PDB file of C-alpha atoms in Angstrom:
ATOM      1  CA  MET A1059      -0.146   0.114   0.218  1.00  0.00           C
ATOM      2  CA  LYS A1060       1.217   3.427  -0.682  1.00  0.00           C
ATOM      3  CA  ASP A1061       2.419   5.356   2.437  1.00  0.00           C
ATOM      4  CA  ASP A1062       0.340   8.454   1.258  1.00  0.00           C
ATOM      5  CA  SER A1063      -2.628   6.963   1.016  1.00  0.00           C
ATOM      6  CA  PHE A1064      -5.703   8.376   2.253  1.00  0.00           C
ATOM      7  CA  LEU A1065      -6.989   4.633   2.452  1.00  0.00           C
ATOM      8  CA  LYS A1066      -3.982   3.306   4.695  1.00  0.00           C
ATOM      9  CA  LYS A1067      -6.222   3.829   7.943  1.00  0.00           C
ATOM     10  CA  ASP A1068      -9.256   2.585   5.959  1.00  0.00           C
ATOM     11  CA  ILE A1069      -7.927  -0.666   4.877  1.00  0.00           C
ATOM     12  CA  LEU A1070     -10.070  -2.750   7.537  1.00  0.00           C
ATOM     13  CA  LYS A1071     -13.069  -0.717   5.852  1.00  0.00           C
ATOM     14  CA  ILE A1072     -11.825  -2.017   2.469  1.00  0.00           C
ATOM     15  CA  ALA A1073     -11.626  -5.617   4.046  1.00  0.00           C
ATOM     16  CA  GLU A1074     -15.234  -5.217   5.585  1.00  0.00           C
ATOM     17  CA  VAL A1075     -16.635  -4.540   2.423  1.00  0.00           C
ATOM     18  CA  LEU A1076     -14.918  -7.225   0.508  1.00  0.00           C
ATOM     19  CA  LYS A1077     -16.370  -9.349   3.056  1.00  0.00           C
ATOM     20  CA  HIS A1078     -19.782  -8.348   2.496  1.00  0.00           C
ATOM     21  CA  GLN A1079     -19.449  -8.573  -1.301  1.00  0.00           C
ATOM     22  CA  LYS A1080     -18.264 -12.314  -1.228  1.00  0.00           C
ATOM     23  CA  VAL A1081     -21.736 -13.231   0.519  1.00  0.00           C
ATOM     24  CA  HIS A1082     -23.920 -10.665  -1.047  1.00  0.00           C
ATOM     25  CA  MET A1083     -22.671 -10.320  -4.935  1.00  0.00           C
ATOM     26  CA  PRO A1084     -24.090 -12.745  -7.734  1.00  0.00           C
ATOM     27  CA  GLY A1085     -21.279 -14.810  -9.103  1.00  0.00           C
ATOM     28  CA  CYS A1086     -18.782 -14.440  -5.765  1.00  0.00           C
ATOM     29  CA  GLN A1087     -17.533 -17.689  -4.468  1.00  0.00           C
ATOM     30  CA  THR A1088     -14.075 -16.307  -3.085  1.00  0.00           C
ATOM     31  CA  TYR A1089     -12.535 -12.890  -1.873  1.00  0.00           C
ATOM     32  CA  LYS A1090     -10.564 -13.259  -5.451  1.00  0.00           C
ATOM     33  CA  ASP A1091     -13.900 -13.096  -7.186  1.00  0.00           C
ATOM     34  CA  ALA A1092     -15.227 -10.030  -4.946  1.00  0.00           C
ATOM     35  CA  TRP A1093     -11.805  -8.155  -5.472  1.00  0.00           C
ATOM     36  CA  GLU A1094     -11.679  -8.458  -9.438  1.00  0.00           C
ATOM     37  CA  ASN A1095     -15.457  -8.212 -10.010  1.00  0.00           C
ATOM     38  CA  TYR A1096     -16.519  -5.471  -7.686  1.00  0.00           C
ATOM     39  CA  ILE A1097     -13.485  -3.469  -6.157  1.00  0.00           C
ATOM     40  CA  HIS A1098     -13.401   0.184  -7.897  1.00  0.00           C
ATOM     41  CA  PRO A1099      -9.972   0.566  -9.895  1.00  0.00           C
ATOM     42  CA  LEU A1100      -9.039   3.328  -7.899  1.00  0.00           C
ATOM     43  CA  ILE A1101      -9.096   1.132  -4.741  1.00  0.00           C
ATOM     44  CA  LYS A1102      -7.247  -1.381  -6.192  1.00  0.00           C
ATOM     45  CA  GLN A1103      -4.333   1.592  -7.241  1.00  0.00           C
ATOM     46  CA  GLN A1104      -4.208   1.879  -3.135  1.00  0.00           C
ATOM     47  CA  ALA A1105      -3.908  -1.460  -1.936  1.00  0.00           C
ATOM     48  CA  THR A1106      -3.189  -5.014  -3.105  1.00  0.00           C
ATOM     49  CA  PHE A1107      -5.557  -7.797  -2.851  1.00  0.00           C
ATOM     50  CA  GLU A1108      -2.817  -9.668  -0.462  1.00  0.00           C
ATOM     51  CA  GLU A1109      -2.639  -6.581   1.781  1.00  0.00           C
ATOM     52  CA  VAL A1110      -6.367  -6.549   2.214  1.00  0.00           C
ATOM     53  CA  MET A1111      -6.386  -9.960   2.644  1.00  0.00           C
ATOM     54  CA  LYS A1112      -3.724  -9.681   5.532  1.00  0.00           C
ATOM     55  CA  HIS A1113      -6.566  -7.937   7.632  1.00  0.00           C
ATOM     56  CA  ILE A1114      -9.124 -10.597   6.666  1.00  0.00           C
ATOM     57  CA  ASP A1115      -7.083 -13.674   7.830  1.00  0.00           C
ATOM     58  CA  GLU A1116      -6.279 -11.818  11.356  1.00  0.00           C
TER      59      GLU A1116
END
């Protein structure tokens, strides 16, 4: 994640959105599906899938 990112403090919120999308969005069976299909490209520029997953796995 970029050090100057405004999302740095909000990565837990991104993780919560990803959890919600996995459950509620059509065609999502994995977190990777949710990330690829429903996360906005600007968020993807700020944090990687792996960085967000570290917070989901905790």
